[in-house]
JSON list of C-alpha atoms in Angstrom, two decimals:
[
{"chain": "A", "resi": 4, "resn": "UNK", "atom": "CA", "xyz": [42.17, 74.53, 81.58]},
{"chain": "A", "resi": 5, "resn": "UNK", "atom": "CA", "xyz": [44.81, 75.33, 83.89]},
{"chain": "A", "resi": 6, "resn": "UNK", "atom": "CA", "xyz": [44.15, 78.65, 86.35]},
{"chain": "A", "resi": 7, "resn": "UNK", "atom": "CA", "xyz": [45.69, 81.89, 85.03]},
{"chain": "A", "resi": 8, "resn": "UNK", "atom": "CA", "xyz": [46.53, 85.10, 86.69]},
{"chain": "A", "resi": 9, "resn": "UNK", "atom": "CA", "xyz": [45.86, 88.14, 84.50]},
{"chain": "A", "resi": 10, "resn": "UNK", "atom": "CA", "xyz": [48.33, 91.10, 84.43]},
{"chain": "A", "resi": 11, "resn": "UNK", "atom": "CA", "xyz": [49.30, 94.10, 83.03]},
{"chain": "A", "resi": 12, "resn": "UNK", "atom": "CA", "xyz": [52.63, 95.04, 81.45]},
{"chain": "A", "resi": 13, "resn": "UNK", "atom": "CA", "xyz": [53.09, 98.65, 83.26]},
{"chain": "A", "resi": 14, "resn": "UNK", "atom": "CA", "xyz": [55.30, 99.63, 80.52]},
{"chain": "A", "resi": 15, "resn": "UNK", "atom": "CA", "xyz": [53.68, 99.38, 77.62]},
{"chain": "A", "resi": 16, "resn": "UNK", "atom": "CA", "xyz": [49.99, 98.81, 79.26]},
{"chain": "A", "resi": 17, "resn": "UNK", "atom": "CA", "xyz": [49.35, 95.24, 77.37]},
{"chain": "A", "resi": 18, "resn": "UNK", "atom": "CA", "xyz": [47.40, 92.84, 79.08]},
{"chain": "A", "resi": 19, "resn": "UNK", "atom": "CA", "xyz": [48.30, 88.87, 79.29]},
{"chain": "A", "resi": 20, "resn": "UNK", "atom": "CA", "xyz": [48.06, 85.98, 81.41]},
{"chain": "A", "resi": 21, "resn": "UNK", "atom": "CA", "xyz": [50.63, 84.20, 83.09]},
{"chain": "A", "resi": 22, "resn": "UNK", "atom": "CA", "xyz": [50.07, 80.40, 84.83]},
{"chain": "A", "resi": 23, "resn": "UNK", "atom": "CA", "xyz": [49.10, 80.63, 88.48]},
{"chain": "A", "resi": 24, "resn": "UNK", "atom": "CA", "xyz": [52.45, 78.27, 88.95]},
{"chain": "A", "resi": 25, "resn": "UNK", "atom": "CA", "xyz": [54.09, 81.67, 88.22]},
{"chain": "A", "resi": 26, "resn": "UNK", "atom": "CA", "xyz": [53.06, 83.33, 91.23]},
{"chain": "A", "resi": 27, "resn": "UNK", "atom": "CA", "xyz": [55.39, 85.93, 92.33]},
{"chain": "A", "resi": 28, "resn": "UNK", "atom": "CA", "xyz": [58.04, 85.15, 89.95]},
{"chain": "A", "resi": 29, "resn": "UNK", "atom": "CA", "xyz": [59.12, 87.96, 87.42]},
{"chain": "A", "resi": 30, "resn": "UNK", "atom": "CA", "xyz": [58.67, 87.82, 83.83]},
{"chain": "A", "resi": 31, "resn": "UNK", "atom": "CA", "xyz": [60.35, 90.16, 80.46]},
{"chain": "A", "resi": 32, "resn": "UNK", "atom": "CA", "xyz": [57.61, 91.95, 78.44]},
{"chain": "A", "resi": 33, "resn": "UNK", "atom": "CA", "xyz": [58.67, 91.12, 74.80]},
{"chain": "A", "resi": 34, "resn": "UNK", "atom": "CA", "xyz": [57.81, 94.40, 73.81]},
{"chain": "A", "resi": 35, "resn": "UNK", "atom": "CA", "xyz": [59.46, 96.66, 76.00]},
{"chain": "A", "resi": 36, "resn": "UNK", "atom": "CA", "xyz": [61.51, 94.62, 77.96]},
{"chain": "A", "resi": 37, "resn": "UNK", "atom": "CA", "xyz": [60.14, 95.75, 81.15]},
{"chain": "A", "resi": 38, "resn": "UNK", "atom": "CA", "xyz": [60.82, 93.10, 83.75]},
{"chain": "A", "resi": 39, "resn": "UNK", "atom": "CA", "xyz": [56.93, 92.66, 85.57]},
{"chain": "A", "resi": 40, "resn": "UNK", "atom": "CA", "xyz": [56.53, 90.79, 88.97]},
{"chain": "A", "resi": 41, "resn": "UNK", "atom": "CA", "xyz": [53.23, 87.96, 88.52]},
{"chain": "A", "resi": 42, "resn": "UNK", "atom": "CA", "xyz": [51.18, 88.93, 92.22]},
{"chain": "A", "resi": 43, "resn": "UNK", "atom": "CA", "xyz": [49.67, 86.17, 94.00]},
{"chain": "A", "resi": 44, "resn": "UNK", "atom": "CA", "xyz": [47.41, 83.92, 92.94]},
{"chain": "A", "resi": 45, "resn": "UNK", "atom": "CA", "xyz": [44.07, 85.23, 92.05]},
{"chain": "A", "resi": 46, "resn": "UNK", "atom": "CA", "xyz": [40.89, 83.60, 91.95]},
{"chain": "A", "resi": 47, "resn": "UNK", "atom": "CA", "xyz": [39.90, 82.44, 88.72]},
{"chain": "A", "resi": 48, "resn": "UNK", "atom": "CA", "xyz": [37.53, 84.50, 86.99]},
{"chain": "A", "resi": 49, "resn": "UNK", "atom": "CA", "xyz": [35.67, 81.51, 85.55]},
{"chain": "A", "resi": 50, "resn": "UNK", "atom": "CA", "xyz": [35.53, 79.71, 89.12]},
{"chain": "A", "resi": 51, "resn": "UNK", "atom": "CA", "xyz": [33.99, 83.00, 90.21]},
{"chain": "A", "resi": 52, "resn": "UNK", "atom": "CA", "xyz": [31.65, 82.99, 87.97]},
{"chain": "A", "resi": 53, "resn": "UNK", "atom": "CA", "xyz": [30.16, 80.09, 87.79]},
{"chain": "A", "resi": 54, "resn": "UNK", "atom": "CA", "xyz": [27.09, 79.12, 89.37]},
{"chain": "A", "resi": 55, "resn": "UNK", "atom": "CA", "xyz": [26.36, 76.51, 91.58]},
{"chain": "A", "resi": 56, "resn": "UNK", "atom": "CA", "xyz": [25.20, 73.49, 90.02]},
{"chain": "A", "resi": 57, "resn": "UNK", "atom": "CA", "xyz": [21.39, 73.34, 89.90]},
{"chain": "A", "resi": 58, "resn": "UNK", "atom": "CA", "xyz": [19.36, 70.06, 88.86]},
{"chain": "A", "resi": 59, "resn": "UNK", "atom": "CA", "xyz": [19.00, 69.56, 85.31]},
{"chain": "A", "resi": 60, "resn": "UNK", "atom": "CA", "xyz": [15.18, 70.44, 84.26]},
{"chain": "A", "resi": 61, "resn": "UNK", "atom": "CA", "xyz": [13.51, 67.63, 82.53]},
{"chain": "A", "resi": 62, "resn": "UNK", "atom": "CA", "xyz": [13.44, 68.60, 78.60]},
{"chain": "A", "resi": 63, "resn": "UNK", "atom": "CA", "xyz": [9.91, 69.22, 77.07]},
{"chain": "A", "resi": 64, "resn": "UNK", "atom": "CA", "xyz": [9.16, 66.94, 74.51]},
{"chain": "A", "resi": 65, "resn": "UNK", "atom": "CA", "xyz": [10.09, 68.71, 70.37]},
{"chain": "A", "resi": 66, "resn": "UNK", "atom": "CA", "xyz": [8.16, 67.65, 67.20]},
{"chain": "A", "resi": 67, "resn": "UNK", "atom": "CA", "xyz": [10.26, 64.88, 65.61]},
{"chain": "A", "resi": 68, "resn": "UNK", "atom": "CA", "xyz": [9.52, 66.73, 62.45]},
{"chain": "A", "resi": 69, "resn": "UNK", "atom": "CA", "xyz": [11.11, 70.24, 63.79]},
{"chain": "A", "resi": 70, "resn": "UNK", "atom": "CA", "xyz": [14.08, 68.18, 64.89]},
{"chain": "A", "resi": 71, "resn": "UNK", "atom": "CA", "xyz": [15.24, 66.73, 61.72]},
{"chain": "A", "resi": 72, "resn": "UNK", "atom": "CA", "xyz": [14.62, 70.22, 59.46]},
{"chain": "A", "resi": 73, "resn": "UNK", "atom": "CA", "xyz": [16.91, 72.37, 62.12]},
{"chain": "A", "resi": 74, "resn": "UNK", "atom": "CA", "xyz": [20.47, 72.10, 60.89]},
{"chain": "A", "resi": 75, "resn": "UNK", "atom": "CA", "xyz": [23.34, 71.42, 63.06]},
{"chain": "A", "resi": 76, "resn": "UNK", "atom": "CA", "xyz": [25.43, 74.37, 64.13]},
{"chain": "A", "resi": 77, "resn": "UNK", "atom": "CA", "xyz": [28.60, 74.88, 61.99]},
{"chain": "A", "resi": 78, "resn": "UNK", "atom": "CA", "xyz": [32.04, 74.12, 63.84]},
{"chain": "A", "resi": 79, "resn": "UNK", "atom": "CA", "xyz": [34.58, 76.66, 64.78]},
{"chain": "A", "resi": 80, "resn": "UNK", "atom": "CA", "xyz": [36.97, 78.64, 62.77]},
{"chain": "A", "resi": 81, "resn": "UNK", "atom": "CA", "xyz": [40.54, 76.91, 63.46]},
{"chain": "A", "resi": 82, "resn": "UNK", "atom": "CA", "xyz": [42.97, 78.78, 64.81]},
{"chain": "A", "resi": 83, "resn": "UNK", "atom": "CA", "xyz": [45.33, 80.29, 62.68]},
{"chain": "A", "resi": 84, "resn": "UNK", "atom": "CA", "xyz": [48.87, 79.13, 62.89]},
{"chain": "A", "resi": 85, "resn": "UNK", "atom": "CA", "xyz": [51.27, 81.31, 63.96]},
{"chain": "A", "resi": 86, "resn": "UNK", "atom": "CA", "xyz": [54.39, 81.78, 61.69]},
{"chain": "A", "resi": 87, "resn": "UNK", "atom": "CA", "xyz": [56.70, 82.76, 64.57]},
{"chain": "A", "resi": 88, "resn": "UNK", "atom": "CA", "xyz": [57.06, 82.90, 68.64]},
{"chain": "A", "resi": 89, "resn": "UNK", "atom": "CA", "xyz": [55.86, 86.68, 68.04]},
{"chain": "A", "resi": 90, "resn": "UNK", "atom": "CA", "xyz": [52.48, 85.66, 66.71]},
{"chain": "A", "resi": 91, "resn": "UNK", "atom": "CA", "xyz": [51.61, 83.10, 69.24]},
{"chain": "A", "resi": 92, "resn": "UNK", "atom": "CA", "xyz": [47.97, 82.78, 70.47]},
{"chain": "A", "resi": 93, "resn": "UNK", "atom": "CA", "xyz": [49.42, 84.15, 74.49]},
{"chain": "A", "resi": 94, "resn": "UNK", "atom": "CA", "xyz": [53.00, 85.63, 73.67]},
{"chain": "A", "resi": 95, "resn": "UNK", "atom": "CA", "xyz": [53.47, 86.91, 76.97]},
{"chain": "A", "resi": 96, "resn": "UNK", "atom": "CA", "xyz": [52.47, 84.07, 78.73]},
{"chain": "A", "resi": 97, "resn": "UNK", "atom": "CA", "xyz": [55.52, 82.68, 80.96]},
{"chain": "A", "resi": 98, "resn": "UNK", "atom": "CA", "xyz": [56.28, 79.16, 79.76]},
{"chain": "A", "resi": 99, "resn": "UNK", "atom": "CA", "xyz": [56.78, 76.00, 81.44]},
{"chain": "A", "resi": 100, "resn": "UNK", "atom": "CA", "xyz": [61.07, 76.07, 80.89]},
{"chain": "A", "resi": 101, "resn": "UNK", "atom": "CA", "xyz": [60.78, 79.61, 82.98]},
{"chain": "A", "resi": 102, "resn": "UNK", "atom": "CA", "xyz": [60.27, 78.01, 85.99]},
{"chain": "A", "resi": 103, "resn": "UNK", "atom": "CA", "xyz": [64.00, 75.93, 86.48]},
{"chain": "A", "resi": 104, "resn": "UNK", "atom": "CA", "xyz": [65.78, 79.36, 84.59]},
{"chain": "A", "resi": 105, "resn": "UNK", "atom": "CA", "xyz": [68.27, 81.32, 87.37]},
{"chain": "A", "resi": 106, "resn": "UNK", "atom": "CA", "xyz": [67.89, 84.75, 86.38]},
{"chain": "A", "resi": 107, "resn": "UNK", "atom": "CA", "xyz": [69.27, 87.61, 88.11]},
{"chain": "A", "resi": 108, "resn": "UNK", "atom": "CA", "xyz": [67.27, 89.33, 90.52]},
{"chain": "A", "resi": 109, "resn": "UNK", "atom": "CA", "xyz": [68.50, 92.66, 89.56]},
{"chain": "A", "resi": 110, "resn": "UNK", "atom": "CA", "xyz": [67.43, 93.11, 85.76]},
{"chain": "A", "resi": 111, "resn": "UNK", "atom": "CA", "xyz": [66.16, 89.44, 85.63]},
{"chain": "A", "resi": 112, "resn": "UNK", "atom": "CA", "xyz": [68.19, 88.28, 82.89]},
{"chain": "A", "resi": 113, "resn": "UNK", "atom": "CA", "xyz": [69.00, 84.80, 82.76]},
{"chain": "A", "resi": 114, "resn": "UNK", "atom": "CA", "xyz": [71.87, 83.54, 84.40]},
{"chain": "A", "resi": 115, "resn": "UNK", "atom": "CA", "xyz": [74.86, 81.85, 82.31]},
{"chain": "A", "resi": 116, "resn": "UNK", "atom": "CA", "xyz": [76.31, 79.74, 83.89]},
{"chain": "A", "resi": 117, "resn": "UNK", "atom": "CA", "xyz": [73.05, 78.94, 86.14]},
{"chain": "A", "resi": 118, "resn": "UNK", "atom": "CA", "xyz": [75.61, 79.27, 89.54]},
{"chain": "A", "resi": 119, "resn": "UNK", "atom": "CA", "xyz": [77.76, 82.43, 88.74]},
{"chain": "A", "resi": 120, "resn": "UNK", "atom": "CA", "xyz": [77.88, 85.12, 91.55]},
{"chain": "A", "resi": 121, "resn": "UNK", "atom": "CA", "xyz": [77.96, 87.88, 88.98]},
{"chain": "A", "resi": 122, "resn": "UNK", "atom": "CA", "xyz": [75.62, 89.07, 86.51]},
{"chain": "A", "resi": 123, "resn": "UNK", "atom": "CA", "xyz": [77.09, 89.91, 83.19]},
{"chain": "A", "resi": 124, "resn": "UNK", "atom": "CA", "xyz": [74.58, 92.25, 82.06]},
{"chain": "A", "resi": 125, "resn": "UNK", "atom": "CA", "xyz": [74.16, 94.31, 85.16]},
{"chain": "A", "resi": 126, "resn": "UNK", "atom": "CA", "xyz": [77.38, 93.36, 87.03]},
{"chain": "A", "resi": 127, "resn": "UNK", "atom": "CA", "xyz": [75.15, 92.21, 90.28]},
{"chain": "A", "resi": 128, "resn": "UNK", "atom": "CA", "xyz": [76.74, 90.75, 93.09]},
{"chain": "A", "resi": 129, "resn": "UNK", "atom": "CA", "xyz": [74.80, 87.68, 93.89]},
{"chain": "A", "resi": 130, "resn": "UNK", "atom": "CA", "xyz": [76.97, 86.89, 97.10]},
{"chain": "A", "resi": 131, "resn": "UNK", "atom": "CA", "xyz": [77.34, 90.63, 98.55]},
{"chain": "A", "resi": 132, "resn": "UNK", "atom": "CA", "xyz": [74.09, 91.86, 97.61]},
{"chain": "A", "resi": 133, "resn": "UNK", "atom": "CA", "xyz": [74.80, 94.65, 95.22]},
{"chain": "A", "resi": 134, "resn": "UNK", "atom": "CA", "xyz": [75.69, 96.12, 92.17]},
{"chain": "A", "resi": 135, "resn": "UNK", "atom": "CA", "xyz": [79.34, 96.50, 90.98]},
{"chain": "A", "resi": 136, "resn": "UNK", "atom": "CA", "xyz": [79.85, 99.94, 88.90]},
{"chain": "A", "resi": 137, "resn": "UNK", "atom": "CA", "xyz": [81.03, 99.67, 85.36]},
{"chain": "A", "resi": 138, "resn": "UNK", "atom": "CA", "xyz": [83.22, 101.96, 83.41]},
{"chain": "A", "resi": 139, "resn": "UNK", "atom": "CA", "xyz": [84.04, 102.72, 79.85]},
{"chain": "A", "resi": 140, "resn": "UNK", "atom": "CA", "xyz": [87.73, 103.25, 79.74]},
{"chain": "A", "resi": 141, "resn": "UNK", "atom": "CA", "xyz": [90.18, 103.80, 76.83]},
{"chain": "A", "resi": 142, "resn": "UNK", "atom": "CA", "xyz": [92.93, 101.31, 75.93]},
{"chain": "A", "resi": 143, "resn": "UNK", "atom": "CA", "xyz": [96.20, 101.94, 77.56]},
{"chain": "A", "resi": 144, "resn": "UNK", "atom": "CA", "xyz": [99.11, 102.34, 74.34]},
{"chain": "A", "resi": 145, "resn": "UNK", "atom": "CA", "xyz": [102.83, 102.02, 74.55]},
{"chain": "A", "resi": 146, "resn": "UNK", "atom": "CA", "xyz": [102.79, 105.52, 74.06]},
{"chain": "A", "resi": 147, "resn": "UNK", "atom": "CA", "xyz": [100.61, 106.07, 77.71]},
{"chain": "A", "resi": 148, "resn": "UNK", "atom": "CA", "xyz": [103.35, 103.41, 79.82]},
{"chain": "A", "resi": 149, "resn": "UNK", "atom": "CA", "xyz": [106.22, 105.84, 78.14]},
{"chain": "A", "resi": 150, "resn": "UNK", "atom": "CA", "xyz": [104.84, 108.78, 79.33]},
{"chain": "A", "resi": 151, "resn": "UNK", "atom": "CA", "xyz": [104.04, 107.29, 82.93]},
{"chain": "A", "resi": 152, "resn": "UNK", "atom": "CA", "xyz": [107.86, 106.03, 83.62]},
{"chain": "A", "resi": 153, "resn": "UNK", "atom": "CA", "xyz": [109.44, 109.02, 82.65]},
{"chain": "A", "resi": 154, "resn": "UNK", "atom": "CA", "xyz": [109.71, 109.59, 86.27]},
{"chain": "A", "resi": 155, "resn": "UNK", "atom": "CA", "xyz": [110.30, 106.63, 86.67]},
{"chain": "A", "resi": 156, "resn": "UNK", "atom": "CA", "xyz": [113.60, 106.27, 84.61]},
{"chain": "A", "resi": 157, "resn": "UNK", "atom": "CA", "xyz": [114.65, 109.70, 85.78]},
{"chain": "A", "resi": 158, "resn": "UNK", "atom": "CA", "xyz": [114.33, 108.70, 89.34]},
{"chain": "A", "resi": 159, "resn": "UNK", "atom": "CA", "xyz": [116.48, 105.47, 88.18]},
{"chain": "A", "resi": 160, "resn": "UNK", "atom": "CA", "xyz": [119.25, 107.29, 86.86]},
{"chain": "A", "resi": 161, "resn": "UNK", "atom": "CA", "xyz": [119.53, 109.29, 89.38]},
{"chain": "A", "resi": 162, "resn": "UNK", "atom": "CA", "xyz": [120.07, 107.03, 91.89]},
{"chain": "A", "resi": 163, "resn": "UNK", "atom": "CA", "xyz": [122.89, 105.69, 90.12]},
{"chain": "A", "resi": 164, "resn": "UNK", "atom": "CA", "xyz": [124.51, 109.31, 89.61]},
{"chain": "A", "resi": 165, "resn": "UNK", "atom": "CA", "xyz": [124.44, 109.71, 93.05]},
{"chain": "A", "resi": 166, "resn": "UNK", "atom": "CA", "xyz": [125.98, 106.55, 93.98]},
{"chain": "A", "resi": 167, "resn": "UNK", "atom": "CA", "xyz": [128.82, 107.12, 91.59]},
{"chain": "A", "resi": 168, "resn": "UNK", "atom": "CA", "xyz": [129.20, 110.25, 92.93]},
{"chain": "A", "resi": 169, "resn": "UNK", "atom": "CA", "xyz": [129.48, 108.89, 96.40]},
{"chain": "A", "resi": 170, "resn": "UNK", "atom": "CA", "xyz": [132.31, 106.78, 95.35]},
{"chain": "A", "resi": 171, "resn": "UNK", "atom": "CA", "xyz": [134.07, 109.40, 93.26]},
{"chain": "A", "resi": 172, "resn": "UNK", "atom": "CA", "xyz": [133.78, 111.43, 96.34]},
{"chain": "A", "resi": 173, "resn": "UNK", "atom": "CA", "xyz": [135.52, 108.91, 98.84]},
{"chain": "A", "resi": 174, "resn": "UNK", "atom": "CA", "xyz": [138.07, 107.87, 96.74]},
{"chain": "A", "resi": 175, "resn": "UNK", "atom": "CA", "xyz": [139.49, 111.43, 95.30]},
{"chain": "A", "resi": 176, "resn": "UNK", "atom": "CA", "xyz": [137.94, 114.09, 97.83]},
{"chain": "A", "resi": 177, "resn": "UNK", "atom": "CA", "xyz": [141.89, 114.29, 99.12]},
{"chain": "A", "resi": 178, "resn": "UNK", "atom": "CA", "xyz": [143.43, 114.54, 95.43]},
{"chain": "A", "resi": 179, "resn": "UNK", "atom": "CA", "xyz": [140.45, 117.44, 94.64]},
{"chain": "A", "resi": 180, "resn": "UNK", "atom": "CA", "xyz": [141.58, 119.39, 97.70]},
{"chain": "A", "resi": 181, "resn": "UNK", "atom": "CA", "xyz": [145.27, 118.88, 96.99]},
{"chain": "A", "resi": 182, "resn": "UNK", "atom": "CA", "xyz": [144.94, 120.62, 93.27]},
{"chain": "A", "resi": 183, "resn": "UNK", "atom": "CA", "xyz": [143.24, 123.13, 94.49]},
{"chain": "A", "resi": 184, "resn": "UNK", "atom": "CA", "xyz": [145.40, 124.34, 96.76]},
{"chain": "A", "resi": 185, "resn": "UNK", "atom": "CA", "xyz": [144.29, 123.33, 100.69]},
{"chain": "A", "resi": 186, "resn": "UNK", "atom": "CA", "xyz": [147.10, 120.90, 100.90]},
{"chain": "A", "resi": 187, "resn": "UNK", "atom": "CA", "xyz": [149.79, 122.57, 104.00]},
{"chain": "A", "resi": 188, "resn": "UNK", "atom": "CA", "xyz": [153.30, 121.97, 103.66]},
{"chain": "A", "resi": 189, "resn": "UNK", "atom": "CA", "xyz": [153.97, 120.39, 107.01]},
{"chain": "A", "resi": 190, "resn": "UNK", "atom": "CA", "xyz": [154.03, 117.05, 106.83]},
{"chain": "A", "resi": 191, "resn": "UNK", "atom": "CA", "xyz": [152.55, 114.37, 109.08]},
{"chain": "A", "resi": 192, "resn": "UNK", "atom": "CA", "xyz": [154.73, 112.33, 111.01]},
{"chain": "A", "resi": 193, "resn": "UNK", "atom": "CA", "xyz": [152.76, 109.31, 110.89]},
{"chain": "A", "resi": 194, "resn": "UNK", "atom": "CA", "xyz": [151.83, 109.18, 107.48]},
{"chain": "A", "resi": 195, "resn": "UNK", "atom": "CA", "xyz": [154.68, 111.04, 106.28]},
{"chain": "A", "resi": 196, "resn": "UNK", "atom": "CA", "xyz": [152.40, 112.89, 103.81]},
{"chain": "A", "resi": 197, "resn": "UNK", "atom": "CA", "xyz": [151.83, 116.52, 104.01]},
{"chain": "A", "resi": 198, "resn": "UNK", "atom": "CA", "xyz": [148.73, 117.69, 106.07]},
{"chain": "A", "resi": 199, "resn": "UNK", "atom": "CA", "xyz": [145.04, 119.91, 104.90]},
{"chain": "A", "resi": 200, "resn": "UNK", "atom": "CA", "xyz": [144.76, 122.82, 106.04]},
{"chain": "A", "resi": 201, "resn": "UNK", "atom": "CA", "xyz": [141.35, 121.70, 106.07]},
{"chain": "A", "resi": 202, "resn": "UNK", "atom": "CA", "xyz": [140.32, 117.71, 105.89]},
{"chain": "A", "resi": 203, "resn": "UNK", "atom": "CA", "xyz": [138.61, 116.23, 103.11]},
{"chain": "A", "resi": 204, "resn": "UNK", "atom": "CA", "xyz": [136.72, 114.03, 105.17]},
{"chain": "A", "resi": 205, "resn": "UNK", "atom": "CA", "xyz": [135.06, 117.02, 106.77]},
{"chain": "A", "resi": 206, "resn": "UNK", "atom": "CA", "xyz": [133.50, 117.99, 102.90]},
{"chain": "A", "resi": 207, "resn": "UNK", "atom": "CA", "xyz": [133.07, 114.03, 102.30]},
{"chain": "A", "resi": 208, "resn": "UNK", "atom": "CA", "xyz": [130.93, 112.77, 105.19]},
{"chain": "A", "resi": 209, "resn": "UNK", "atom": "CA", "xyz": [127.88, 115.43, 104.86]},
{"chain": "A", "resi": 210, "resn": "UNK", "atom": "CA", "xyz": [128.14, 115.27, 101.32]},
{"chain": "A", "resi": 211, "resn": "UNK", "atom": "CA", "xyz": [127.41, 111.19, 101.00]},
{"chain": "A", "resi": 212, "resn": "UNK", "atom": "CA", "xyz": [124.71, 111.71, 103.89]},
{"chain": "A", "resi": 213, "resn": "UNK", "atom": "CA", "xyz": [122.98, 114.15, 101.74]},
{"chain": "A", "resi": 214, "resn": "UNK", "atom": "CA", "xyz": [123.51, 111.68, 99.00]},
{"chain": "A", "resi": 215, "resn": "UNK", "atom": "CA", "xyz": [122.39, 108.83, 100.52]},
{"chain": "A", "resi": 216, "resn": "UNK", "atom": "CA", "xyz": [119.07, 110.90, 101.75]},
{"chain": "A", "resi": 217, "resn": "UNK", "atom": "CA", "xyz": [118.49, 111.46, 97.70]},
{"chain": "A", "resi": 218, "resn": "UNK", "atom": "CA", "xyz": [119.55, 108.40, 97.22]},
{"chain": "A", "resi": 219, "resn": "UNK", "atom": "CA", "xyz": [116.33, 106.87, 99.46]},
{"chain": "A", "resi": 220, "resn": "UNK", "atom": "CA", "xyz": [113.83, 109.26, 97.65]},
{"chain": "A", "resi": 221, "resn": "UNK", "atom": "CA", "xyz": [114.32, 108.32, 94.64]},
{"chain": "A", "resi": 222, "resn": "UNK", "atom": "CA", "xyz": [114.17, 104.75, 95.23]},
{"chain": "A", "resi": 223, "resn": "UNK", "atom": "CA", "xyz": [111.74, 104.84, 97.14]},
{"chain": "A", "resi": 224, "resn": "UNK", "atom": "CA", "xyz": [109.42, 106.06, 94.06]},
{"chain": "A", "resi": 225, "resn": "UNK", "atom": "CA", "xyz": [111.24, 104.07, 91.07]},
{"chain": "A", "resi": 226, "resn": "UNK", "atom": "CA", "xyz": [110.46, 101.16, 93.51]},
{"chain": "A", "resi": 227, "resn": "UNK", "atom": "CA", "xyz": [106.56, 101.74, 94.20]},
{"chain": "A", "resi": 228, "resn": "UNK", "atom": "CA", "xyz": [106.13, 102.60, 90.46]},
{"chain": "A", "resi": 229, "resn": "UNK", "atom": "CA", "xyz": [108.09, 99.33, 89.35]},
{"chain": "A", "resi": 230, "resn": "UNK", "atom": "CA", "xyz": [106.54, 96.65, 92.00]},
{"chain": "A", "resi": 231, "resn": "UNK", "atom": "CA", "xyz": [102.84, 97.91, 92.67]},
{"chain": "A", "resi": 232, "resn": "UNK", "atom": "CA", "xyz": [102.08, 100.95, 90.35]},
{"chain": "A", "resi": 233, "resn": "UNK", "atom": "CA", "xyz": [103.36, 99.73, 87.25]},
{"chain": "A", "resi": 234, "resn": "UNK", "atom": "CA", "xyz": [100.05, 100.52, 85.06]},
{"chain": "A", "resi": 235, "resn": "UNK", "atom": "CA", "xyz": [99.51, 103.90, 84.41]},
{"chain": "A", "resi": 236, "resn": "UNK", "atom": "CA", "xyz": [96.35, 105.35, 85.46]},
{"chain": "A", "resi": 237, "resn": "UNK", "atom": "CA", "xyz": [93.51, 104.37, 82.71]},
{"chain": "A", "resi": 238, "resn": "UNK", "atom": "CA", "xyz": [91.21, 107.55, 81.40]},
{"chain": "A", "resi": 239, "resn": "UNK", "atom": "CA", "xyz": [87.42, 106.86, 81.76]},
{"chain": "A", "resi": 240, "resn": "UNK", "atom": "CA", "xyz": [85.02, 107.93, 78.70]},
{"chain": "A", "resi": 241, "resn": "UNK", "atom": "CA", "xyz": [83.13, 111.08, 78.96]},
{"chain": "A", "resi": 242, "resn": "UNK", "atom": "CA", "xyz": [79.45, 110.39, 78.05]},
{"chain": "A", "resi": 243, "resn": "UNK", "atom": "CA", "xyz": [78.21, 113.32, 76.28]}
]
């Protein structure tokens, strides 16, 4: 019979044996999950207890007659046969397939495929040593990317209303001042148009620096949000 090490499920107290070949490797309790580690080996209780071998004593001579009435002993009851794995004769005995199985050494569930470097169940990092957290989040809708870019679009447009404004500005800043009135009547003789009491370009310079200082802002945002923050922010289940 092959040596055995006896344990105890600390779980749900159940005793079993595992195969000495087991010997700190870690085993599932089927009836509370509750991964246990198999300690060293042990000695075997039925080595221990066995005596040393002594010289057989010579057997004293029986009545033929006495021999022949006494009726041989009845065999054993066989076992029964179990219906299922639950009803085996050792269920929590670690089988001889165990032993090639990668499980994870985390919550020592097997490993599928044998050579992945993450745990599915747990999420253990078999390369960096540790445990990934895990988070329940809700689905992102169309409604949720809407609501993000709203910004977003509004920082768009108004980069384009201030370029257009820039333009608007260079083109017809000298028209603007004439209807309203800042146009001189002496006339320039270069140009041989009449002078400003006060030049346009003095009103259109600060104005498209301004502009153009908007004009960076916002595009500076509509371009982070488009390139490298284009998913809103996801909302994590509360656990109650």
């Amino acid at each position: 019979m092959a040596d055995t090490i006896p344990i105890t499920c600390p779980g749900c107290k159940k005793k079993m044996q595992a195969p000495a070949a087991m010997a700190g490797k870690k085993i599932r309790c089927k009836d509370c999950e509750t991964v246990i580690t198999i300690p060293g080996k042990a000695a075997s209780p039925a080595a221990a207890a066995k005596p040393a071998a002594k010289p057989a004593a010579k057997p004293a001579p029986k009545p033929a007659a006495k021999l022949a009435a006494q009726p041989s002993p009845p065999p054993p009851p066989a076992p029964k046969p179990a219906d299922d794995d639950d009803e085996d004769a050792n269920p929590y005995a670690a089988q001889k397939d165990d032993l090639d199985i990668a499980r994870c050494p985390f919550c020592a569930k097997e490993l599928d495929p044998p050579d992945t470097l993450i745990c599915l169940n747990c999420g253990y990092d078999l390369v960096q040593r540790r445990r990934h957290e895990s988070k329940k989040v809700y689905a992102l809708s169309t409604g949720d990317y809407l609501k993000y870019h709203m910004s977003t679009f509004a920082a768009t447009i108004g980069v384009i209303l201030f370029i257009t404004l820039i333009v608007l500005a260079i083109l017809y800043m000298g028209e603007l001042f004439t209807e309203i009135g800042l146009q001189s009547d002496k006339e320039n003789p270069i140009t041989k148009k009449k002078d400003y009491d006060f030049p346009p370009g003095a009103c259109t310079m600060p104005f498209v620096v301004m502009s153009l200082a908007v004009i960076w802002k916002l595009g500076s945002f509509a371009f982070v949000r488009y390139v490298y923050k284009w998913k809103p922010i996801e909302k994590k289940k509360v656990q109650r």
